[in-house]
Coordinates of C-alpha atoms in Angstrom, one line a residue:
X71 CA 11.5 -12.7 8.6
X72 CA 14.0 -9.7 7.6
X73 CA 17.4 -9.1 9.1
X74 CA 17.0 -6.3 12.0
X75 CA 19.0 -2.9 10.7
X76 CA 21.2 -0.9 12.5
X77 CA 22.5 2.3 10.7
X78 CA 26.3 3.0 12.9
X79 CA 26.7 6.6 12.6
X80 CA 30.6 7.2 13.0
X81 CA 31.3 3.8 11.9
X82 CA 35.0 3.9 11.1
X83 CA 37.9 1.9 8.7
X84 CA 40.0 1.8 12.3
X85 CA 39.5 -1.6 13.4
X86 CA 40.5 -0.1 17.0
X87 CA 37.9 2.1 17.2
X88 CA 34.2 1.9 18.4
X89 CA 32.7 2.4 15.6
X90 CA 34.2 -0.2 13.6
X91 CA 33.9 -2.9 16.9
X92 CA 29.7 -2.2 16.3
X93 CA 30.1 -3.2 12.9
X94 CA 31.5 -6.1 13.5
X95 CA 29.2 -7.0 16.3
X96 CA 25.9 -6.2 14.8
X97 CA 27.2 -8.2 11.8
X98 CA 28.0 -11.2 13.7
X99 CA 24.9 -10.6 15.7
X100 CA 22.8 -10.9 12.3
X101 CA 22.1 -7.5 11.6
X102 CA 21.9 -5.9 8.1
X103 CA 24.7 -2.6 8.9
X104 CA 24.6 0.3 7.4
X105 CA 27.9 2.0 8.3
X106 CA 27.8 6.3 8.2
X107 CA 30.6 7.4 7.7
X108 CA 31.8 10.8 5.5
X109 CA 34.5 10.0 3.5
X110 CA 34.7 6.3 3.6
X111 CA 33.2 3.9 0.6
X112 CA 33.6 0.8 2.5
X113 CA 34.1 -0.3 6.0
X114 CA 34.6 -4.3 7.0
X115 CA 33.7 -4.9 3.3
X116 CA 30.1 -3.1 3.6
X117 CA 29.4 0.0 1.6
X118 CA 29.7 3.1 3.7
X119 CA 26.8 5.9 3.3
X120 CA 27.9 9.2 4.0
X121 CA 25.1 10.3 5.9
X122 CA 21.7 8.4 7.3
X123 CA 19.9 10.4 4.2
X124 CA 22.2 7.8 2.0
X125 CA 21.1 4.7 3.5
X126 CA 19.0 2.8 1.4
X127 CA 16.8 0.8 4.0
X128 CA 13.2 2.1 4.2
X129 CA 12.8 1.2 7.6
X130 CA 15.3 1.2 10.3
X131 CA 15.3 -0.8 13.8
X132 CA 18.2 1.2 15.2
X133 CA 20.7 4.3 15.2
X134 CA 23.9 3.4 16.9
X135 CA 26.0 6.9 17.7
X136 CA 29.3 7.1 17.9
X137 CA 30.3 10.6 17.3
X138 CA 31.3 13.1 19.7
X139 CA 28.1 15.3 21.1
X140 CA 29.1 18.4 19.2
X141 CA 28.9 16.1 15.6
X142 CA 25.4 14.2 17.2
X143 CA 23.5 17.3 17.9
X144 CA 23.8 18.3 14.2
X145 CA 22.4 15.0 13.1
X146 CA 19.0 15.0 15.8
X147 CA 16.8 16.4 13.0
X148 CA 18.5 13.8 10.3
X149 CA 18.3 11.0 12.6
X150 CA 14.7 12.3 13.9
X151 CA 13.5 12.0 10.2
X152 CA 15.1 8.4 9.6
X153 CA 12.1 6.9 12.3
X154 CA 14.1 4.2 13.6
X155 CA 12.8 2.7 16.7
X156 CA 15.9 3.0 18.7
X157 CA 18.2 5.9 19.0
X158 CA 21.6 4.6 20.7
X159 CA 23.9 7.0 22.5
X160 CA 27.2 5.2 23.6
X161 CA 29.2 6.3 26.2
X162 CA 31.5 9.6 25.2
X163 CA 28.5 10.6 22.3
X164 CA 26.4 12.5 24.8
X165 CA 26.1 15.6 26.9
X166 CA 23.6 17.6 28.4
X167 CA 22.8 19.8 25.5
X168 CA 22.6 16.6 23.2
X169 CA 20.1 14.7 25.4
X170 CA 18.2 18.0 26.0
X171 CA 17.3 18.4 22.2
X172 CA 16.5 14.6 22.4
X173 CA 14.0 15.0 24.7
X174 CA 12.8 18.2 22.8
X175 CA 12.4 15.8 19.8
X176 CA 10.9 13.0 21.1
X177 CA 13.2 10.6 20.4
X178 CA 13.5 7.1 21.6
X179 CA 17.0 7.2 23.1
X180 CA 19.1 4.6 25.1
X181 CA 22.0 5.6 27.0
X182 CA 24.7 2.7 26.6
X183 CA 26.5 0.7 25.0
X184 CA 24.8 -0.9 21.6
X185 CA 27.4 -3.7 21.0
X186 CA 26.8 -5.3 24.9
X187 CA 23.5 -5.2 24.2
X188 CA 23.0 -7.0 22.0
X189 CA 25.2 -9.5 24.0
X190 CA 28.7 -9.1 22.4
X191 CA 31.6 -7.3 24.2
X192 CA 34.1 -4.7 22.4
X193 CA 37.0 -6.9 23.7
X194 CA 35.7 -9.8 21.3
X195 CA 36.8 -7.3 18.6
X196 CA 40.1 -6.4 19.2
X197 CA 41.6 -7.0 16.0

């Protein structure tokens, strides 16, 4: 059986931040991560896609969000066309407007937090 995928839109080279902790998580969780960030070419020693269009998985299990709503609701349409099962929106990527054009769009969405969900906390990645 394949690894699940997770694609970690705002994944970031600051090991501090959120999107970096994800990473880490889903990776020690067993997932096969596929990092989205702009400018970066690698991130905790994956390659980094600059947008979900990069990403070279045909199917994917799960969207992970960490951008700011006014970035996210730019992407709905790109992440809309990716099909993944599960569209994550973590605490601080969301806002009215966002979830509004979610619902418009028929996405599956879950409002939380991806990396204790899947049973890890951020504090185990603190480095």
């Amino acid at each position: 059986m394949s690894k699940p995928t997770v694609a970690i839109i705002g994944a970031s080279t600051d090991r501090q931040k959120y999107g970096n902790k994800s990473v880490r998580a889903h990776l020690s969780q067993g997932y096969e991560v596929y990092p989205i960030h702009p400018s970066a070419n690698e991130i905790e020693g994956l390659t980094a896609y600059p947008s979900l269009q990069d990403v070279p998985a045909e199917n994917l299990d799960r969207i992970s969000v960490y951008v700011p709503p006014s970035v996210g609701i730019q992407l709905l349409e790109e992440i809309q066309q990716r099909g993944a099962k599960e569209v994550w929106f973590n605490p601080g990527s969301e806002s009215p407007d966002l979830l509004e054009r979610v619902r418009e769009l028929g996405l599956n969405v879950i409002q939380a937090c991806s990396i204790i969900a899947i049973g890890e906390s951020p504090a185990d990645h603190a480095d």
